[in-house]
Amino acid sequence: MITIGIDSGSLATKGVVLGDDKKILGSAIDLTGGRSRKSGERVYHQVLDRAGLSEQDVAFVVTTGYGRDNLPFSGKNVTEITCHAAGVHFLFPDVATILDIGGQDSKVIRIGNGGRVENFIMNDKCAAGTGRFLEVIAKALEVRLEDLGAISQQTDKNVEISSMCTVFAETEVVSLVAEDTPVPEIVRGVHNVIVERGEILLGKIGLVEPVAMSGGVALNIGVVKALEKRLGLELRIAENPQLTGALGAAVIARNLMEKR
Amino acid sequence: MLSDKEKLLKKLMAKKGFGLPGGTAQPAKSKRSVQLENFMRVVGNTGRAVDFSLPEHSAASTVERTIANAGGFQDAYLDDSRVMFVGNVACSEIVAALDFVPFNGQVLSYFLAAAGAAGAFLDIAEKNHLSRDICPVVRCVLGAAVENCLPTPDFITFAYFPCDSGARMFYALADAYDCPWFLLDMPERRGNAAAQYLAQRMKEMVARVENALGIEAVPDRIAAAVEASKETMRYYEKLISLSLAHQVCPSVHKFTTDTTTHLSRMGSPGATQGVRLCYEELLDSVETAGQIRAKERPRVIWDGLMPFYNNEIIRYMEEGCGLEVMSNLLPAMTQNIGGLLAEKDPYMYMARRQLHFAGIDDTKFDVLEPYGIDGIIRFNQWGCRRHLSVNQIIRDRLTQSGMVMLDIDGDFIDSRGYSFSQVKIRIDAFAEMLKNRSEV
């Protein structure tokens, strides 16, 4: 049975094809841009191509993410909270807590038996501590978003970024650059803001180990290391943490078909 | 020569915490008929003002019309009315006994939001340096005051419950209108000692009104107001019994507006009529359904106020997500009404009735089991410290009993502080979680 999960996120659209033996047959990530429906369709066909399949081979598609309601091939849409729980449980069955930091929100999910969501909390109306925050800062520093993690590892020092607001933090970063503060120190300071936010969010639900991290920000080695140090634990992170939601959607699609 | 509006504006802006330092203009004296004209002009500009009390609005339900009448807003604009500005903690039986028309700015702002007219007053407030992070009720009421749209009060009574920003607003209004006032110090917890303390404060309030206005609180009038209030509480008791027995709840949107309105009119026949109609509506729905319903869907308490300008979230929860939603005010009303009705001393009755709403954050826990509640949705007024400060306490307590909570940030008056798309993902996930939990 072939199932597909498509995660139409605020920054990126992700897709996963799950095969008969529960192996990932294909995956894709593309920028969402201004039209989530178009990027969703594009990723859907990309994953089919990569898996060497056609639409007729697919038993069921579950969509998730902010654009989940708007995809014509969707058999069912499920929130990313449920999908991240299913995806992480598929990869790490013993994980009890997930910290997911995506493009425009961050969330903590407590998982129960069978990957069921026991509880969750999302950040409030603020982009601080999310992928968007890093994107803005990377632009202000004139470095690539994907290089932030490595840059932060070039020093042990960090400056304190006092602003909680993304816009004000950007202004602060620009001022620090003007004062010739080394970029790696600024990046570490920015990572600390995300780590503090994540720690507070984890505290609200209650941290139960093992803890996994998912979402695009989990690709940033600087944030991951700083979080692990702060929390005093080792985070479980998928090979491609951006795909966890799409994978979970494909897993849910499979479970639904098995129940039929 | 300053106009009435200019005088009010100067005085309001002079009040610390609400604007720029100003002069010492003389108190404004204005005909209430002019103030009503001002009010209708500002509201009328929005094009969506609805006066439910008018017969042509027959589409509005009886309850809605009754709420509007129970609010008594139009009576407050009569020149011969004796008007008291009150908050939601109003000791309304005394207000009724002393023949005042209560004018509750908080409830007025709910109605304005529901009519799509709050924005006009919020804009006025903002143009007069009341920033958006101030409570929208305060902005709405002070915006109306700046435009000289409120009826000149004869007396002002307020409390630090539920919050101090409301009290600050009343201090500003008392200064602006140069009006006698009384701060009713209401304890935040229940119990006999708290009731005795509050009863004493209420006696002081009566003395203050008598002294300031040269009127007398006739004991018979207080007894009559207390009896009217008890009659209202009897209908609440019947409503709750019916609700518990049949596991049904009044509509959250109506019940919240309704209850907050009636609570500032307790002791008047209008409040009794409103609650009786609320009970009769529920009775009708129970009789139509014909039998006690089994719980078919996850059931949640809507905790806090709601966006009054639309019912989108609750409707989506009920129709889009398949949840049953009940108001948190219902649990607050379930607190030992029988004991309250047995109270003989009028001041102790009034104090105990008022204290029903002290510790409202705790009352929800009492009904989790009887109503088979699966979770709580807390609607936090954006930036409201009172709401936000207790969030984690409630979450922790619920978690201990295996219950879950979703908190939503928004604004119940100012539609600019609300976005459905931001709320939807949270509600969808919460509903999915509740359904998955109930399947196991």
XYZ file of N, CA and C in Angstrom, chain B residues 152-254:
309
model
N -24.161 61.794 31.842
C -23.469 62.302 33.030
C -23.913 61.507 34.261
N -22.963 60.906 34.988
C -23.363 60.096 36.146
C -23.640 60.951 37.374
N -24.504 60.422 38.250
C -24.731 61.062 39.543
C -23.825 60.450 40.606
N -23.419 59.216 40.355
C -22.551 58.527 41.309
C -21.794 57.445 40.543
N -20.604 57.101 41.059
C -19.816 56.030 40.423
C -19.373 55.040 41.492
N -19.627 53.781 41.219
C -19.181 52.711 42.127
C -18.338 51.722 41.346
N -17.240 51.315 41.912
C -16.397 50.358 41.198
C -15.581 49.544 42.192
N -14.851 48.578 41.649
C -14.042 47.698 42.489
C -12.736 47.393 41.763
N -11.782 46.861 42.474
C -10.557 46.398 41.830
C -10.746 44.987 41.268
N -11.928 44.451 41.418
C -12.259 43.157 40.842
C -13.076 43.413 39.575
N -12.813 42.855 38.436
C -11.807 41.825 38.233
C -10.399 42.350 37.977
N -10.232 43.679 37.792
C -8.869 44.135 37.506
C -8.724 45.606 37.864
N -7.474 46.029 37.976
C -7.260 47.415 38.394
C -7.350 48.412 37.242
N -7.249 47.927 35.997
C -7.350 48.910 34.904
C -8.778 49.464 34.831
N -9.755 48.607 35.147
C -11.144 49.073 35.192
C -11.311 50.131 36.273
N -10.696 49.878 37.431
C -10.803 50.849 38.528
C -10.181 52.186 38.132
N -9.057 52.117 37.437
C -8.391 53.358 36.995
C -9.294 54.145 36.042
N -9.994 53.383 35.205
C -10.922 54.044 34.276
C -11.989 54.815 35.068
N -12.520 54.168 36.114
C -13.573 54.839 36.889
C -13.029 56.053 37.645
N -11.794 55.959 38.137
C -11.199 57.138 38.776
C -11.150 58.297 37.778
N -10.734 57.967 36.540
C -10.648 59.003 35.504
C -12.022 59.602 35.227
N -13.032 58.729 35.163
C -14.388 59.218 34.887
C -14.908 60.069 36.048
N -14.609 59.625 37.268
C -15.067 60.381 38.440
C -14.469 61.787 38.420
N -13.197 61.860 38.040
C -12.539 63.173 37.933
C -13.164 64.000 36.820
N -13.339 63.331 35.671
C -13.830 64.058 34.493
C -15.219 64.628 34.727
N -16.071 63.850 35.366
C -17.449 64.305 35.595
C -17.602 64.996 36.954
N -16.504 65.059 37.693
C -16.528 65.662 39.024
C -17.669 65.046 39.847
N -17.643 63.739 39.903
C -18.788 62.984 40.419
C -18.377 62.240 41.700
N -19.257 62.173 42.710
C -18.918 61.386 43.900
C -18.793 59.902 43.549
N -17.906 59.207 44.268
C -17.651 57.811 43.917
C -17.379 56.998 45.168
N -17.440 55.680 44.994
C -17.116 54.773 46.090
C -16.389 53.558 45.532
N -15.259 53.245 46.141
C -14.518 52.046 45.747
C -14.944 50.892 46.651
N -15.595 49.920 46.069
C -16.060 48.756 46.824
C -14.923 47.740 46.856
N -14.357 47.564 48.016
C -13.206 46.655 48.131
C -13.721 45.224 48.231
N -13.623 44.515 47.150
C -14.200 43.165 47.118
C -13.114 42.112 47.299
N -13.271 41.235 48.303
C -12.283 40.170 48.479
C -12.266 39.242 47.267
N -11.119 38.618 47.040
C -10.990 37.723 45.880
C -11.332 36.288 46.254
N -11.808 36.059 47.478
C -12.150 34.687 47.849
C -13.489 34.657 48.570
N -14.043 33.457 48.634
C -15.354 33.315 49.272
C -15.194 33.029 50.765
N -16.307 32.753 51.420
C -16.253 32.411 52.839
C -16.966 33.452 53.671
N -17.270 33.057 54.905
C -18.071 33.914 55.763
C -17.359 35.215 56.122
N -16.056 35.105 56.410
C -15.303 36.301 56.802
C -15.299 37.303 55.646
N -15.098 36.783 54.434
C -15.092 37.658 53.252
C -16.464 38.306 53.078
N -17.535 37.531 53.292
C -18.893 38.067 53.136
C -19.163 39.152 54.172
N -18.726 38.896 55.415
C -18.944 39.911 56.456
C -18.195 41.199 56.129
N -16.967 41.036 55.651
C -16.166 42.207 55.281
C -16.856 42.994 54.171
N -17.319 42.266 53.158
C -17.945 42.929 52.010
C -19.278 43.582 52.408
N -20.026 42.905 53.279
C -21.303 43.474 53.737
C -21.057 44.820 54.418
N -19.993 44.884 55.196
C -19.656 46.132 55.884
C -19.321 47.233 54.876
N -18.564 46.844 53.833
C -18.197 47.837 52.794
C -19.457 48.343 52.082
N -20.428 47.417 51.903
C -21.664 47.813 51.217
C -22.447 48.820 52.050
N -22.436 48.629 53.372
C -23.107 49.598 54.249
C -22.426 50.965 54.134
N -21.101 50.933 54.034
C -20.358 52.193 53.871
C -20.709 52.861 52.541
N -20.898 52.005 51.541
C -21.262 52.542 50.216
C -22.607 53.271 50.287
N -23.568 52.621 50.963
C -24.898 53.235 51.089
C -24.775 54.575 51.821
N -23.994 54.597 52.896
C -23.816 55.841 53.657
C -23.192 56.922 52.786
N -22.242 56.494 51.951
C -21.552 57.453 51.070
C -22.530 58.049 50.047
N -23.380 57.188 49.500
C -24.364 57.681 48.517
C -25.343 58.632 49.212
N -25.832 58.209 50.393
C -26.799 59.047 51.134
C -26.191 60.421 51.409
N -24.947 60.390 51.844
C -24.266 61.609 52.215
C -24.000 62.512 50.998
N -23.568 61.878 49.909
C -23.194 62.670 48.727
C -24.415 63.249 48.018
N -25.496 62.486 47.975
C -26.639 62.926 47.177
C -27.835 63.374 48.013
N -27.710 63.224 49.324
C -28.808 63.653 50.195
C -30.055 62.812 50.017
N -29.869 61.541 49.793
C -31.024 60.638 49.668
C -30.949 59.578 50.773
N -32.047 58.874 50.957
C -32.092 57.899 52.046
C -32.367 56.502 51.491
N -31.593 55.553 52.009
C -31.817 54.158 51.610
C -32.865 53.557 52.533
N -34.065 53.493 52.060
C -35.159 52.960 52.880
C -34.990 51.449 53.003
N -34.999 50.908 54.250
C -34.782 49.453 54.407
C -35.758 48.616 53.586
N -37.002 49.085 53.487
C -37.977 48.303 52.697
C -37.563 48.176 51.236
N -36.964 49.246 50.718
C -36.539 49.215 49.313
C -35.381 48.233 49.136
N -34.502 48.203 50.123
C -33.378 47.252 50.050
C -33.921 45.830 50.139
N -34.883 45.620 51.064
C -35.476 44.276 51.203
C -36.147 43.850 49.900
N -36.827 44.804 49.252
C -37.516 44.475 47.993
C -36.506 44.127 46.896
N -35.413 44.877 46.858
C -34.381 44.608 45.842
C -33.730 43.246 46.081
N -33.529 42.936 47.363
C -32.938 41.630 47.701
C -33.894 40.520 47.279
N -35.180 40.717 47.514
C -36.160 39.689 47.134
C -36.174 39.514 45.616
N -36.100 40.625 44.891
C -36.057 40.533 43.419
C -34.797 39.793 42.969
N -33.708 40.080 43.638
C -32.443 39.410 43.310
C -32.541 37.912 43.582
N -33.191 37.553 44.711
C -33.364 36.127 45.047
C -34.214 35.432 43.984
N -35.200 36.161 43.495
C -36.060 35.590 42.462
C -35.231 35.282 41.202
N -34.330 36.197 40.874
C -33.446 35.961 39.721
C -32.582 34.736 39.971
N -32.048 34.642 41.193
C -31.173 33.505 41.518
C -31.946 32.191 41.486
N -33.247 32.250 41.842
C -34.056 31.018 41.774
C -34.127 30.516 40.330
N -34.243 31.473 39.391
C -34.270 31.055 37.977
C -32.908 30.520 37.538
N -31.853 31.115 38.058
C -30.531 30.552 37.763
C -30.444 29.118 38.304
N -30.993 28.933 39.493
C -30.955 27.600 40.115
C -31.713 26.594 39.235
N -32.884 27.023 38.757
C -33.675 26.133 37.894
C -32.934 25.862 36.580
N -32.347 26.895 36.064
C -31.601 26.770 34.806
C -30.467 25.750 34.954
N -29.759 25.835 36.063
C -28.621 24.942 36.282
C -29.099 23.509 36.519
N -30.167 23.365 37.293
C -30.705 22.019 37.542
C -31.108 21.368 36.213
N -31.784 22.148 35.390
C -32.218 21.641 34.086
C -31.009 21.278 33.225
N -30.051 22.161 33.249
C -28.852 21.963 32.450
C -28.101 20.699 32.881
N -27.993 20.520 34.189
C -27.277 19.340 34.704
C -28.066 18.056 34.429
N -29.373 18.120 34.679
C -30.193 16.922 34.517
C -30.206 16.434 33.080
N -30.217 17.387 32.138
C -30.314 17.006 30.718
C -28.994 17.146 29.985
N -27.962 17.529 30.724
C -26.635 17.670 30.115
C -26.678 18.587 28.881
N -27.397 19.687 29.033
C -27.423 20.680 27.963
C -27.042 22.035 28.542
N -26.526 22.882 27.690
C -26.116 24.203 28.149
C -26.708 25.259 27.240
N -26.985 26.428 27.799
C -27.418 27.520 26.922
C -26.275 27.890 25.977
N -26.624 28.522 24.877
C -25.603 28.985 23.928
C -24.577 29.857 24.654
N -23.321 29.575 24.412
C -22.261 30.307 25.116
C -22.351 31.798 24.830
N -22.553 32.127 23.569
C -22.526 33.527 23.171
C -23.636 34.294 23.880
N -24.844 33.730 23.837
C -25.973 34.408 24.466
C -25.810 34.444 25.980
